[in-house]
Short mmCIF file of C-alpha atoms in Angstrom, two decimals:
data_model
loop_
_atom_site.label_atom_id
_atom_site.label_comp_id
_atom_site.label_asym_id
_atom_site.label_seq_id
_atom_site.Cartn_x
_atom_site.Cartn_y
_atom_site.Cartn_z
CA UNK A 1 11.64 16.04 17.81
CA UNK A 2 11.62 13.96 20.73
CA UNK A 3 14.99 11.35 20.78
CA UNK A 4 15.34 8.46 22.95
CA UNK A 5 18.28 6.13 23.90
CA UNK A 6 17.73 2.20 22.80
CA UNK A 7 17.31 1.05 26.36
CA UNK A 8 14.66 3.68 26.99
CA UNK A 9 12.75 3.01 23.68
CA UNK A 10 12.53 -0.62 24.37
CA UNK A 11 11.47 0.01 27.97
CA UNK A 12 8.08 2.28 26.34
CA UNK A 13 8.37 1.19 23.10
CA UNK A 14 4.34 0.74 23.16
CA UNK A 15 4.24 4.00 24.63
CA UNK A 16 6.54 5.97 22.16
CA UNK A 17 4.87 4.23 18.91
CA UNK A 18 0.78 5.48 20.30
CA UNK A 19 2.89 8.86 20.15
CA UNK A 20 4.31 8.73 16.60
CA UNK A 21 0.76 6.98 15.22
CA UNK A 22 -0.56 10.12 16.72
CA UNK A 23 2.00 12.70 14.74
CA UNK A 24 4.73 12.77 17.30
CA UNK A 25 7.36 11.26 15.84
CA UNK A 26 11.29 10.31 17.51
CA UNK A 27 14.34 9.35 17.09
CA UNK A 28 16.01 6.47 18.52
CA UNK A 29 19.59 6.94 19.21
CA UNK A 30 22.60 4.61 20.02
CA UNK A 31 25.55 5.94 22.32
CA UNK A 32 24.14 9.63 21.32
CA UNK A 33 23.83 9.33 17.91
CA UNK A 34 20.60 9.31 16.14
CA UNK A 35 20.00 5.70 14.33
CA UNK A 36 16.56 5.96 12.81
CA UNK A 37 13.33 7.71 13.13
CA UNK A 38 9.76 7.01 14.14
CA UNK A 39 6.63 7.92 12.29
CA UNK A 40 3.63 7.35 11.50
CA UNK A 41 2.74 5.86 7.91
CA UNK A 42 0.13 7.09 5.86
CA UNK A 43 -3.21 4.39 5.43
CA UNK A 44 -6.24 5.27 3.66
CA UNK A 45 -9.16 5.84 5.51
CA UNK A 46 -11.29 2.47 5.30
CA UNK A 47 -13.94 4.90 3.01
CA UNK A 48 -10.74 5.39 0.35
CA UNK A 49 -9.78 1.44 0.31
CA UNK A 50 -9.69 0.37 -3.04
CA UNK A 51 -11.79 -2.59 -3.31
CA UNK A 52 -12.01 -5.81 -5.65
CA UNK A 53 -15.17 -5.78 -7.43
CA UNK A 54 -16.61 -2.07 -7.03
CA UNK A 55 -17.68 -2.32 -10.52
CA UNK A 56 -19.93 -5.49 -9.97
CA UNK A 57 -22.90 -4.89 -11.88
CA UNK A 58 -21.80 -1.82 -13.84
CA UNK A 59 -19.84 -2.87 -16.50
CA UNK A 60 -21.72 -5.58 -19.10
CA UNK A 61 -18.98 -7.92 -21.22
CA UNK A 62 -20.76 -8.85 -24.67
CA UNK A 63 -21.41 -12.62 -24.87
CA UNK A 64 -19.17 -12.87 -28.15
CA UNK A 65 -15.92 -11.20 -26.35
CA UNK A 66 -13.62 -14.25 -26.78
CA UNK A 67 -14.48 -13.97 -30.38
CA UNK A 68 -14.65 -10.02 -30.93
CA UNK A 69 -12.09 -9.01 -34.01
CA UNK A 70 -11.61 -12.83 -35.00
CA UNK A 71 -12.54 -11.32 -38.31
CA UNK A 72 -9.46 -8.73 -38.20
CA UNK A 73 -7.44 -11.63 -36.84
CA UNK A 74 -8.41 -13.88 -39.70
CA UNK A 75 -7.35 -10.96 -42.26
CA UNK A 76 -4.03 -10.58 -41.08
CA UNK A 77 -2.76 -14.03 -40.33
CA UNK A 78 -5.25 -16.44 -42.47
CA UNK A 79 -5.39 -20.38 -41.83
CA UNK A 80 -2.15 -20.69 -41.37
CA UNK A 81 -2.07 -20.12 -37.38
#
């Protein structure tokens, strides 16, 4: 694994972080010792994005939802709610 000194990493730091988002990651070191490491994260392809709403249109909600089990409800804590 490639290291580089601060100095040198700021100087390419564009250069160095095309490298690690292609798999080449580094090391960036202060006074010779190694301070953190470079890599590339992992995103989903745009295909494997979860999306809000991909079940538009394929899931029906009955009209009387709000008042499904009222009944049930009505059994087990009577008019005194």
């Amino acid at each position: 694994m490639h290291t580089v000194n601060i100095h040198e990493a700021k100087t390419h730091l564009s250069r160095l972080i095309d490298r690690a988002a292609k798999g080449e990651p580094f090391i960036i070191a202060k006074s010779g010792k190694p301070m953190v490491k470079v890599v590339a994260i992992d995103v989903p392809a745009a295909s494997e994005a979860r999306r809000v709403g991909f079940m538009a249109g394929k899931v029906s909600v009955p009209k009387d939802f709000d008042r499904m089990g009222s009944d049930e409800i009505e059994q087990l804590f009577g008019d005194d709610a």
